[in-house]
PDB file of C-alpha atoms in Angstrom:
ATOM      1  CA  UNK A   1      85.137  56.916 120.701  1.00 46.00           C
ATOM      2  CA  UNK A   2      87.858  56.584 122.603  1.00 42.00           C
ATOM      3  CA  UNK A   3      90.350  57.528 120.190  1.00 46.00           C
ATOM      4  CA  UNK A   4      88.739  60.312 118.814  1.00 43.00           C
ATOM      5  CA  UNK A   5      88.662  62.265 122.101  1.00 47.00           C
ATOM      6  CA  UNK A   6      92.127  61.810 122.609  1.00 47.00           C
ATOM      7  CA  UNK A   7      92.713  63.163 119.350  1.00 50.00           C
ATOM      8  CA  UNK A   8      90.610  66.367 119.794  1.00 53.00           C
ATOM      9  CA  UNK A   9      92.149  66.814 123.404  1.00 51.00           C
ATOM     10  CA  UNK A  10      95.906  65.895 121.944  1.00 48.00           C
ATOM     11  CA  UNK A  11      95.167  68.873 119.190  1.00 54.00           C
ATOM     12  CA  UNK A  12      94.195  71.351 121.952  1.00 53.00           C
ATOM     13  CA  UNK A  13      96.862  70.695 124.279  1.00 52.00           C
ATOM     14  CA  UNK A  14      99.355  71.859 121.100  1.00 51.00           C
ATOM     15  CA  UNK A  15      97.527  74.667 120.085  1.00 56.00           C
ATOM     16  CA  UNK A  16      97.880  75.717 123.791  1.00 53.00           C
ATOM     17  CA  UNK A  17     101.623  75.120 123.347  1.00 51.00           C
ATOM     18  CA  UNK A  18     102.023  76.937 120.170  1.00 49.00           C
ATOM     19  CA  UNK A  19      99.987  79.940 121.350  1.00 49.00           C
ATOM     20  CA  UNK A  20     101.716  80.322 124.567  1.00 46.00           C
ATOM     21  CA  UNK A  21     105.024  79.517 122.384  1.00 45.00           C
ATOM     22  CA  UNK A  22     106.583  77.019 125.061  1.00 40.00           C
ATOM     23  CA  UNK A  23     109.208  75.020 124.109  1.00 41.00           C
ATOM     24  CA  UNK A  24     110.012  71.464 125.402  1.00 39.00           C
ATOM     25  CA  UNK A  25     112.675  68.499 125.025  1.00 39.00           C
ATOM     26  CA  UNK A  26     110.234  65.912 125.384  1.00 40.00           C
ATOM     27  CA  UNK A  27     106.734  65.980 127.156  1.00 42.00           C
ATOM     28  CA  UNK A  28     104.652  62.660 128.550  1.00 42.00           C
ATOM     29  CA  UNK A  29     101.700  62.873 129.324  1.00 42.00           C
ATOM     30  CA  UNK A  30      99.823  59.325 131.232  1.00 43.00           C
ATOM     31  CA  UNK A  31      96.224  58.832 131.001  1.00 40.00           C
ATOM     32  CA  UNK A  32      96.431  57.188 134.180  1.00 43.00           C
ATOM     33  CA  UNK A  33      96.279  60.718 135.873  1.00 46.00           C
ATOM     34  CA  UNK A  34      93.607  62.027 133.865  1.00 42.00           C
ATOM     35  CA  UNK A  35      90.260  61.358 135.537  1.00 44.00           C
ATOM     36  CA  UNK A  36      88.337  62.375 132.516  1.00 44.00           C
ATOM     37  CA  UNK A  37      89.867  59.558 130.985  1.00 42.00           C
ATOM     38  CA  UNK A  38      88.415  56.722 133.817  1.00 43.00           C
ATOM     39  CA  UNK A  39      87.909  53.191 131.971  1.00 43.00           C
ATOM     40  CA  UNK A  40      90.401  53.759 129.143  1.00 43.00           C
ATOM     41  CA  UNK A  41      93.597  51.448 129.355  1.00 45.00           C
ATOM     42  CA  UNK A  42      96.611  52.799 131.083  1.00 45.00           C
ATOM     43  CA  UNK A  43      98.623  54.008 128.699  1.00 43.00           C
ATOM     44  CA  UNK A  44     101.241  56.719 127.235  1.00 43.00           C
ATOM     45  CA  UNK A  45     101.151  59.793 124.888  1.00 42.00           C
ATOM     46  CA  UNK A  46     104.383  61.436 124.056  1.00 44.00           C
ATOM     47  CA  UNK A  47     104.991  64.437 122.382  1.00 41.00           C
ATOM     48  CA  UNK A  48     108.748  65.215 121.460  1.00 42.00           C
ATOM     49  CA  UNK A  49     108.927  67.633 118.591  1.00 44.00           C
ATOM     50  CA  UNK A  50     109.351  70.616 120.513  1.00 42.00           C
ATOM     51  CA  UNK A  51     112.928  71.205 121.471  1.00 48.00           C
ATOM     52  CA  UNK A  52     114.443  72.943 124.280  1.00 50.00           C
ATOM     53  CA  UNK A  53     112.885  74.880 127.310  1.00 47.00           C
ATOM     54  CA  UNK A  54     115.028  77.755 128.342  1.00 53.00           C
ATOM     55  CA  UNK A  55     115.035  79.154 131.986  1.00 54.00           C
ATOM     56  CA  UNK A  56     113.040  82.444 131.792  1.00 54.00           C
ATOM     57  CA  UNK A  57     111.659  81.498 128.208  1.00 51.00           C
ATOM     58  CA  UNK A  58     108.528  82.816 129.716  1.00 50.00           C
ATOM     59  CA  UNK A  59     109.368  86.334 131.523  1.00 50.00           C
ATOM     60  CA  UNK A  60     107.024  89.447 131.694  1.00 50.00           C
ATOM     61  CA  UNK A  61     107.899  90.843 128.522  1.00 50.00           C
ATOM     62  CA  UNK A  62     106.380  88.031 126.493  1.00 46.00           C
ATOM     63  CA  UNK A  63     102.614  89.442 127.559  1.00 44.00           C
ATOM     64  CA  UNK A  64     103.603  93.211 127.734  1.00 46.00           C
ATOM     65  CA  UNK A  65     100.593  93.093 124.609  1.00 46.00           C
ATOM     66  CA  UNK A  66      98.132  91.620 127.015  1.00 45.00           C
ATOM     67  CA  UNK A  67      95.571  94.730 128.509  1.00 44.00           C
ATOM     68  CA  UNK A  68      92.539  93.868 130.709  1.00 46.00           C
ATOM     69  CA  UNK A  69      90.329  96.584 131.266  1.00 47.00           C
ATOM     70  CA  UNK A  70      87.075  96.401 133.744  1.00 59.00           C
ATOM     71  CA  UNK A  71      85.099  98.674 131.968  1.00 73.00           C
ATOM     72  CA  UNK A  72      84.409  99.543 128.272  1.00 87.00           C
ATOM     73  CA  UNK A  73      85.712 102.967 126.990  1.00 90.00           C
ATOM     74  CA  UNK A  74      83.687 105.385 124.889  1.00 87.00           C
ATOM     75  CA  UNK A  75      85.828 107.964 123.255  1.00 87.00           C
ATOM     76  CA  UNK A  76      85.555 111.751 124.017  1.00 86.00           C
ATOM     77  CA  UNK A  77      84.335 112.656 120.768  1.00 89.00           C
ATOM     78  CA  UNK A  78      80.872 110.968 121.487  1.00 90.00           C
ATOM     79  CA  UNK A  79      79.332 113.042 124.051  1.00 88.00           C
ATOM     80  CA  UNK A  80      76.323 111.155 124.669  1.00 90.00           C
ATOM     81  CA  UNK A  81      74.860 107.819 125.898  1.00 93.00           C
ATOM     82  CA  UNK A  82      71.361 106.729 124.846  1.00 94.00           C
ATOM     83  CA  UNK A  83      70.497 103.149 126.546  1.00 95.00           C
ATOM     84  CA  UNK A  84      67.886 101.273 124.439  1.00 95.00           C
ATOM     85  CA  UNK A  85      64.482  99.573 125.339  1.00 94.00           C
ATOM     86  CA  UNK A  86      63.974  98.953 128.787  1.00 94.00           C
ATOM     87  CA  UNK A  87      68.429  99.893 129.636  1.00 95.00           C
ATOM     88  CA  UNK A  88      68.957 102.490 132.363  1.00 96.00           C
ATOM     89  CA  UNK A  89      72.573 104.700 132.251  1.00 96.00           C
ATOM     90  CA  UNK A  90      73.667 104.657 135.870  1.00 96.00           C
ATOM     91  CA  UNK A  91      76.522 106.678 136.917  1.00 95.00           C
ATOM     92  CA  UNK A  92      78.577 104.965 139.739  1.00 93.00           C
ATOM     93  CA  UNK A  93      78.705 106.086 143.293  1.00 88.00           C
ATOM     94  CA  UNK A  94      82.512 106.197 144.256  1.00 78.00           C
ATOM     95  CA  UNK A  95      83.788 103.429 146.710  1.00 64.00           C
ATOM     96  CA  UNK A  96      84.460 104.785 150.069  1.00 54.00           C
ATOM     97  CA  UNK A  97      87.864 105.098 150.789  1.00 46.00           C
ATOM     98  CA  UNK A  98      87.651 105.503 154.230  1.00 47.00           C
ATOM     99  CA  UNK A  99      85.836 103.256 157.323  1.00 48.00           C
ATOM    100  CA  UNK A 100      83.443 105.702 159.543  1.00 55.00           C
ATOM    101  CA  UNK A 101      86.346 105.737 162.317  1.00 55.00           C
ATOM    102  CA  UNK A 102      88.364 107.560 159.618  1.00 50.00           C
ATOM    103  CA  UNK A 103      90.886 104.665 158.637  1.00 56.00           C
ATOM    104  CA  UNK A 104      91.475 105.372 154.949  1.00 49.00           C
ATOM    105  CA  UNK A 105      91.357 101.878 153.047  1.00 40.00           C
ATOM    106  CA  UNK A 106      93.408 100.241 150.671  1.00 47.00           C
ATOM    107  CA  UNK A 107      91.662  99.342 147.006  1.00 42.00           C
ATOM    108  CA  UNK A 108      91.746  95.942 147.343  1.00 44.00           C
ATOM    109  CA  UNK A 109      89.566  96.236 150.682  1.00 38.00           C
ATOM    110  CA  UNK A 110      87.175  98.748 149.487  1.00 39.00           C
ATOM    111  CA  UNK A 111      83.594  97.357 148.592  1.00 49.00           C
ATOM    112  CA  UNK A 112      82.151  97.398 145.137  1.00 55.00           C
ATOM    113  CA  UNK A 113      79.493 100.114 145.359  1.00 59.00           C
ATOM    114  CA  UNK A 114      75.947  98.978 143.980  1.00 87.00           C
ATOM    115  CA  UNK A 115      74.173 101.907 143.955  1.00 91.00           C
ATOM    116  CA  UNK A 116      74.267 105.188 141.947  1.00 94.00           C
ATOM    117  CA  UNK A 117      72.333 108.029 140.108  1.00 96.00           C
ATOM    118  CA  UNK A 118      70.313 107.875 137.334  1.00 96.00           C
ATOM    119  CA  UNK A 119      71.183 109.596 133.949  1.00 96.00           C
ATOM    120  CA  UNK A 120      68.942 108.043 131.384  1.00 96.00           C
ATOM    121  CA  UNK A 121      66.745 106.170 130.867  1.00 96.00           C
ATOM    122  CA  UNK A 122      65.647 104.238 127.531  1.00 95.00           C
ATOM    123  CA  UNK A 123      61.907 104.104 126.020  1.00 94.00           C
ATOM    124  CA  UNK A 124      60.563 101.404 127.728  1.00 92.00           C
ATOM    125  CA  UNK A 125      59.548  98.128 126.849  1.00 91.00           C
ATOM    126  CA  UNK A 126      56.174  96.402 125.131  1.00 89.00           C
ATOM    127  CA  UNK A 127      54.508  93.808 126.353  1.00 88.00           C
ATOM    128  CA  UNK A 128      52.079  92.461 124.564  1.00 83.00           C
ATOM    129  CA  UNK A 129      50.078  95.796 122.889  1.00 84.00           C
ATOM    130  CA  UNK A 130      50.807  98.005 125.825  1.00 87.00           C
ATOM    131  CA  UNK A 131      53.839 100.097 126.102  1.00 89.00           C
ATOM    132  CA  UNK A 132      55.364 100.713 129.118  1.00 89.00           C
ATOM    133  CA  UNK A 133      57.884 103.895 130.136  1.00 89.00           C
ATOM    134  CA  UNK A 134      60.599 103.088 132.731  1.00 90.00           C
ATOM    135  CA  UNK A 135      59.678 103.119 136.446  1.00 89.00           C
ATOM    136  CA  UNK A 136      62.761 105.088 137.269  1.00 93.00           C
ATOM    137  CA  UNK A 137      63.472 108.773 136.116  1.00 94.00           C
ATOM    138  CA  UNK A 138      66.614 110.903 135.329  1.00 95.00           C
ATOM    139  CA  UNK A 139      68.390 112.009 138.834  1.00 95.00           C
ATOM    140  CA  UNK A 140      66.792 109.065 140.723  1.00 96.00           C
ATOM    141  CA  UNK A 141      69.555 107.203 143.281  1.00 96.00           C
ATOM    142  CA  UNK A 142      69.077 103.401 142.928  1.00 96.00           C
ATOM    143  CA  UNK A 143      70.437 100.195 144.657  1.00 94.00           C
ATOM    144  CA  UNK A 144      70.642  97.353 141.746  1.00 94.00           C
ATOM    145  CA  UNK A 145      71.967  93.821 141.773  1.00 90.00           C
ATOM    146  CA  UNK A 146      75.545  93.203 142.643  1.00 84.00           C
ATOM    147  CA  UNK A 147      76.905  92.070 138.902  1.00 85.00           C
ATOM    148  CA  UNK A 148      74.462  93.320 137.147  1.00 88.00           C
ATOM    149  CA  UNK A 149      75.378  95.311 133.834  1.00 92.00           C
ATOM    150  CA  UNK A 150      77.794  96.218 131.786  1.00 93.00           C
ATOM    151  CA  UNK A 151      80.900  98.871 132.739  1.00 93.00           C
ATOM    152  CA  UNK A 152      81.443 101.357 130.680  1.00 93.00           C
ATOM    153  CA  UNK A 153      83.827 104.626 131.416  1.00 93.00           C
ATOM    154  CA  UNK A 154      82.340 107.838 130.081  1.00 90.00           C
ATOM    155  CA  UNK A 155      83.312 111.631 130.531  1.00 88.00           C
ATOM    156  CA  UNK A 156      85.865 110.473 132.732  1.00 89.00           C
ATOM    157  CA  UNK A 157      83.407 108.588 135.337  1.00 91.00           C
ATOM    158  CA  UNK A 158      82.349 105.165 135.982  1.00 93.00           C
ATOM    159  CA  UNK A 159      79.206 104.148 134.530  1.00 94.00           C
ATOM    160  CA  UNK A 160      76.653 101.017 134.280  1.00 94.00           C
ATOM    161  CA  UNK A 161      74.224 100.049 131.745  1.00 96.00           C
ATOM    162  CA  UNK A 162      71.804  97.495 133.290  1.00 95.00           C
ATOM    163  CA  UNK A 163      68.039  96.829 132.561  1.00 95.00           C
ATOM    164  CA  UNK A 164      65.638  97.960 134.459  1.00 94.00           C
ATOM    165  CA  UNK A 165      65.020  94.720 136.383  1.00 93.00           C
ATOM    166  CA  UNK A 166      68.433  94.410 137.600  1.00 95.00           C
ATOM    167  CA  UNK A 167      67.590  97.602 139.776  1.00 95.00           C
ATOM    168  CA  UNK A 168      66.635  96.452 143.472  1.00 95.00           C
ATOM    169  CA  UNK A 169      64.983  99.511 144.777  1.00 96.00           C
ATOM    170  CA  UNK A 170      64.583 103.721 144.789  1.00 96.00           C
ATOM    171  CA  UNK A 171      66.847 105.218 147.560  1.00 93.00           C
ATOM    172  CA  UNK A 172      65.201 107.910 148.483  1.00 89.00           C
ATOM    173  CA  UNK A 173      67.294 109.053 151.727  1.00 91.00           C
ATOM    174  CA  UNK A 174      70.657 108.285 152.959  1.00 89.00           C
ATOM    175  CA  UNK A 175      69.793 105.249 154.506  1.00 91.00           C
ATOM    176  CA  UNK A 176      69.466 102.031 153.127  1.00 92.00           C
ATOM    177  CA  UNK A 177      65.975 101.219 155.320  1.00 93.00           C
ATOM    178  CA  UNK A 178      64.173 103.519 153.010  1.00 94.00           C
ATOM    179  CA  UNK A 179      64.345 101.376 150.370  1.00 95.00           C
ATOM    180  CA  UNK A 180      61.581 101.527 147.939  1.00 96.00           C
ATOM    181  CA  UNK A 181      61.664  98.108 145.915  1.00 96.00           C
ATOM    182  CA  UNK A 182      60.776  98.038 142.666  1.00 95.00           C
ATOM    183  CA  UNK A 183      58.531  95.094 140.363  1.00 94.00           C
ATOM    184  CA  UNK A 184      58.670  91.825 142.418  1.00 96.00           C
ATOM    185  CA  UNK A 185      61.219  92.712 144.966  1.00 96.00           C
ATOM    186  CA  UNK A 186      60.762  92.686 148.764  1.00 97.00           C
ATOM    187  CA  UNK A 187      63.018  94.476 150.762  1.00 97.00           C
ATOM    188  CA  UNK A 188      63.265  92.723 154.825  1.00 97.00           C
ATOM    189  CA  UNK A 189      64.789  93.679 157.933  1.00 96.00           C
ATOM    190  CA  UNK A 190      66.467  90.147 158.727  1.00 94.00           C
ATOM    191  CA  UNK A 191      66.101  88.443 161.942  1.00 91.00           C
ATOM    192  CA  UNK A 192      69.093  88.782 164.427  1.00 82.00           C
ATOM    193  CA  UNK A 193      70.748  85.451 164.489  1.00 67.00           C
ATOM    194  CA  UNK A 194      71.169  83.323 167.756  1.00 58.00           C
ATOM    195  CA  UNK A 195      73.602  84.782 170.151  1.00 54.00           C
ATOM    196  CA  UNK A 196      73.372  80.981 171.984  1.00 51.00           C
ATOM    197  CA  UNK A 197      73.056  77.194 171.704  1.00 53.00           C
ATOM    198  CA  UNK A 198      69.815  75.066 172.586  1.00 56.00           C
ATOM    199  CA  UNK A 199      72.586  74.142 175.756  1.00 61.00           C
ATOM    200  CA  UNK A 200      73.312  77.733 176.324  1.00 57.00           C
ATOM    201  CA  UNK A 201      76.552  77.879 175.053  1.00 58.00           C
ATOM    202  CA  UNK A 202      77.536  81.445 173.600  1.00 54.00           C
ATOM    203  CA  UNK A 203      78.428  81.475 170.126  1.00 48.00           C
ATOM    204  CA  UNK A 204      81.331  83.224 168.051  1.00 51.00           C
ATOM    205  CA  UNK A 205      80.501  85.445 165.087  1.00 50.00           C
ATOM    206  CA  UNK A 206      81.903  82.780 162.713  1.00 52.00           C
ATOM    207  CA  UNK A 207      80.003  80.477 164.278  1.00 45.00           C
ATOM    208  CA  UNK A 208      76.564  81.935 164.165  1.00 48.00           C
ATOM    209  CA  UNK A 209      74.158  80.589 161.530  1.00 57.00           C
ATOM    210  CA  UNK A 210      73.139  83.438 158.748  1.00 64.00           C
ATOM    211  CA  UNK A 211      69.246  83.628 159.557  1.00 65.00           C
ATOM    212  CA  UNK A 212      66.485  83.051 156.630  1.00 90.00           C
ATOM    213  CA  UNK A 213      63.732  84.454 158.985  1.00 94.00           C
ATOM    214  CA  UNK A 214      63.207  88.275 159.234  1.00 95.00           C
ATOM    215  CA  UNK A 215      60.175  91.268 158.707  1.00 97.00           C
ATOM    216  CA  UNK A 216      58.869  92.664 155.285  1.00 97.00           C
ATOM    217  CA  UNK A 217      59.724  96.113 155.437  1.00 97.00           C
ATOM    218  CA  UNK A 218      58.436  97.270 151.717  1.00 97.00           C
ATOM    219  CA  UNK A 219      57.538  95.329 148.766  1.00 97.00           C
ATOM    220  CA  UNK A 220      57.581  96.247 144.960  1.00 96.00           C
ATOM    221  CA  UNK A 221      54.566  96.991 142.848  1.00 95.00           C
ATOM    222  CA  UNK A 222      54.868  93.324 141.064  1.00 94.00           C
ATOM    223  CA  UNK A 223      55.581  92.234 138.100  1.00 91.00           C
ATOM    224  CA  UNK A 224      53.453  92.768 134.166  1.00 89.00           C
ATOM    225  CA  UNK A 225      51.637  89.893 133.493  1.00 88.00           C
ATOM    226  CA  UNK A 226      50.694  89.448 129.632  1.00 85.00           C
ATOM    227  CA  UNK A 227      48.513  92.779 128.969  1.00 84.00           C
ATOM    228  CA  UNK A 228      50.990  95.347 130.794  1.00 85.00           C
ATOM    229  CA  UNK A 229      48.712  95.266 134.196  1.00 88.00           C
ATOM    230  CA  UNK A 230      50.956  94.777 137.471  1.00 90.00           C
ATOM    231  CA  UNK A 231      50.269  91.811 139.348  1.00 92.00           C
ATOM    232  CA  UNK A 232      50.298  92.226 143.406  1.00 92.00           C
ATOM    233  CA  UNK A 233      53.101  90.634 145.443  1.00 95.00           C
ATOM    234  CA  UNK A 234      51.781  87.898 147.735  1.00 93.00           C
ATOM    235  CA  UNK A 235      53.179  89.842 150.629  1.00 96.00           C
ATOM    236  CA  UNK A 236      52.969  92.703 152.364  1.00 96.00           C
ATOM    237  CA  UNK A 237      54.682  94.882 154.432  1.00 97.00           C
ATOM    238  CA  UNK A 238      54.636  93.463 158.510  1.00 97.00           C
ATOM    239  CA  UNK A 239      54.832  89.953 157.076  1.00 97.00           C
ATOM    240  CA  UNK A 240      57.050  87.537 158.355  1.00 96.00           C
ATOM    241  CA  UNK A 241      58.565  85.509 156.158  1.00 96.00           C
ATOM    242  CA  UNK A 242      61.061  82.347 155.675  1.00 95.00           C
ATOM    243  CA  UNK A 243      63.115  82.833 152.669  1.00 95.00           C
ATOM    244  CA  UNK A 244      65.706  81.715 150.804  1.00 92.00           C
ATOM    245  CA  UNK A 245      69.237  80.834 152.003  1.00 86.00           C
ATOM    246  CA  UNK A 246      71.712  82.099 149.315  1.00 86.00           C
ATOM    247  CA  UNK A 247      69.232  84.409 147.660  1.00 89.00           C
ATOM    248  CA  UNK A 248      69.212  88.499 147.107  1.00 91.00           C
ATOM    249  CA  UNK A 249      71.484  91.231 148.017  1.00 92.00           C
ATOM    250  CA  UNK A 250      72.414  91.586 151.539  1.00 92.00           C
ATOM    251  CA  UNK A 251      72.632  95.578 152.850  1.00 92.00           C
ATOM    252  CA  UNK A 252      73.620  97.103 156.421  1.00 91.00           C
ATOM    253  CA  UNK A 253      71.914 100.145 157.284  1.00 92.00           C
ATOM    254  CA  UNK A 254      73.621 103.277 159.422  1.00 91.00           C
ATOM    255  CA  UNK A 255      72.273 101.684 162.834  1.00 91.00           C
ATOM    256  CA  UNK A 256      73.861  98.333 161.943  1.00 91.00           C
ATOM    257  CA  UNK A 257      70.811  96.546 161.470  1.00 93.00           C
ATOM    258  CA  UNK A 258      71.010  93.755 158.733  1.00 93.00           C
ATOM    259  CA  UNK A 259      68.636  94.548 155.461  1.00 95.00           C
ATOM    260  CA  UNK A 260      68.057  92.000 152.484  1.00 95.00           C
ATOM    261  CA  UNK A 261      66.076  92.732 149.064  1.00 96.00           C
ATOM    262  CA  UNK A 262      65.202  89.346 147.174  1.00 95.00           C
ATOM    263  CA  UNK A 263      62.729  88.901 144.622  1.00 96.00           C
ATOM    264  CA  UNK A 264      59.128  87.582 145.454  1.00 96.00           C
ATOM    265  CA  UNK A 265      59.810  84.535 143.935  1.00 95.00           C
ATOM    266  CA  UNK A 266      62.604  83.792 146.830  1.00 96.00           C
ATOM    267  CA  UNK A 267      60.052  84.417 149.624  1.00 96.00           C
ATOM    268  CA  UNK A 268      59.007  80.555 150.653  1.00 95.00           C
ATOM    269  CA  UNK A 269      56.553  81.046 153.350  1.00 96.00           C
ATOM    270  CA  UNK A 270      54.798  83.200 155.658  1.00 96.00           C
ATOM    271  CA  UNK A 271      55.073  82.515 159.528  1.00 95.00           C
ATOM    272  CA  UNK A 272      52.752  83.336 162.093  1.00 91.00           C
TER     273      UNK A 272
END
C-alpha cells in the first residue's frame, strides 16, 4: 500500500515539474519530512533526470498567458440576461470609494458591497404541484449573502446571479435597520458587548468578546414546506434570542448600531 502511494505521489510531483517546466541537477526528496508519510521507513527518493536550473529560468514572462478574471464576461452582441428557475439578475451597487469623513480609499481597503438592484427575475420554482413566482420583483434593492453567486460583467456593469435564497432581506430605505428578511431569515439588533470585566477592569476593542445575545428586529415569512404553504418562524419580532457564534451576515447601520441577519435555523434559544 505503501508503495503504491508513493508511486501515485512520485508521478504528480513530475507532472508538476513538467508543467511548470523547471529544470533541476538532481532533486532528493526524504520521507522523513513528509508527515503524510508517518510509519513508513526512513528512507530516500531521488530524482536526477532533469538537468540544470538556470537563475531566472522562471521570470514573469513565462506566465504572461496566465489571465484571472473575477467575473464572467458576456459579449456585447447578447443584449439580454434571462436567469432560470428560482435565479435573480442583481446588478451591483458600486463600492464606496470614500469613508463618510471624505478620505477617498484605496481598492484594496474598500468593502465588497452585498447589496444591489434587482433586474430580473426567473419563473420561479415548483415544489411539489404548486408553483411558486419569486418573492422579489424587478427594481427591488436587496442585501444577499456575502459569496453568494456567480459574477458576471454585462453592459459594462457588475452583475450577480444568485438564487433567490441567497438574498438576506428587501431594503426598502437607506438604512440597513429597515431590513425586511425574506423565507427563514431573522434580522437582530445585536447586544452591545461588555465595555468591563466581572473585576471592573475596562476592556480594549480587541479585547471585547463579539456578543451572541441581541433583539429580533424583523423576521422572514418562513420557509415552503412540501405543498408550497409557508411555514411560520418560531420567532418573532421583540424576541430575545441567543444565537449562533460564527453564523449570518454582520451589517452596521448609519447610527452605528451593530445589525445581524441569520437564518432561523441559527437562532438557539429564546431568553427571558
Amino acid at each position: 500500500m505503501w508503495q503504491v502511494s508513493i508511486c501515485h505521489t512520485v508521478s504528480i510531483f513530475l507532472q508538476a515539474m513538467a508543467t511548470s517546466q523547471l529544470t533541476a541537477s538532481s532533486m532528493t526528496v526524504s520521507v522523513r519530512n513528509l508527515a503524510s508519510f508517518e510509519g513508513l521507513r526512513p528512507s530516500i527518493v531521488k530524482f536526477s533526470s532533469f538537468g540544470a536550473l538556470k537563475p531566472g529560468a522562471l521570470s514573469q514572462r513565462s506566465f504572461r498567458g496566465l489571465v484571472v478574471k473575477a467575473a464572467a464576461v458576456v459579449a456585447p452582441k447578447y443584449t439580454s440576461v434571462k436567469p432560470l428557475g428560482d435565479r435573480v439578475l442583481v446588478k451591483i451597487k458600486e463600492a464606496e470609494e470614500k469613508t463618510e469623513g471624505g478620505i477617498l480609499l484605496p481598492t484594496s481597503a474598500q468593502s465588497k458591497p452585498q447589496g444591489g438592484e434587482v433586474v430580473a427575475v426567473g419563473e420561479g420554482k415548483t415544489i411539489g404541484k404548486t408553483k411558486l413566482e419569486s418573492s422579489v420583483k424587478t427594481g427591488a434593492r436587496v442585501i444577499y449573502s456575502k459569496y453568494a453567486g456567480t459574477e458576471v460583467e454585462f453592459n459594462g456593469s457588475n452583475h450577480l446571479i444568485l438564487k433567490e435564497d441567497d438574498i438576506v432581506g428587501i431594503l426598502e430605505t437607506d438604512d440597513i435597520k429597515d431590513l425586511k428578511p425574506l423565507n427563514d431569515r431573522v434580522f437582530i439588533k445585536v447586544a452591545e458587548a461588555e465595555e468591563k470585566t466581572a473585576g471592573g477592569l475596562l476592556l480594549t476593542e480587541s479585547s471585547k468578546e463579539k456578543p451572541s445575545i441581541g433583539t429580533v428586529i424583523a423576521v422572514g415569512p418562513g420557509t415552503f414546506d412540501e405543498e408550497g404553504n409557508r411555514k411560520p418562524l418560531s420567532v418573532a419580532p421583540g424576541n430575545t434570542v441567543l444565537y449562533s457564534k460564527y453564523a449570518g451576515n454582520d451589517f452596521k447601520g448609519n447610527d452605528g448600531t451593530n445589525y445581524i441577519a441569520l437564518r432561523a435555523s441559527d437562532v438557539m434559544a429564546v431568553l427571558s
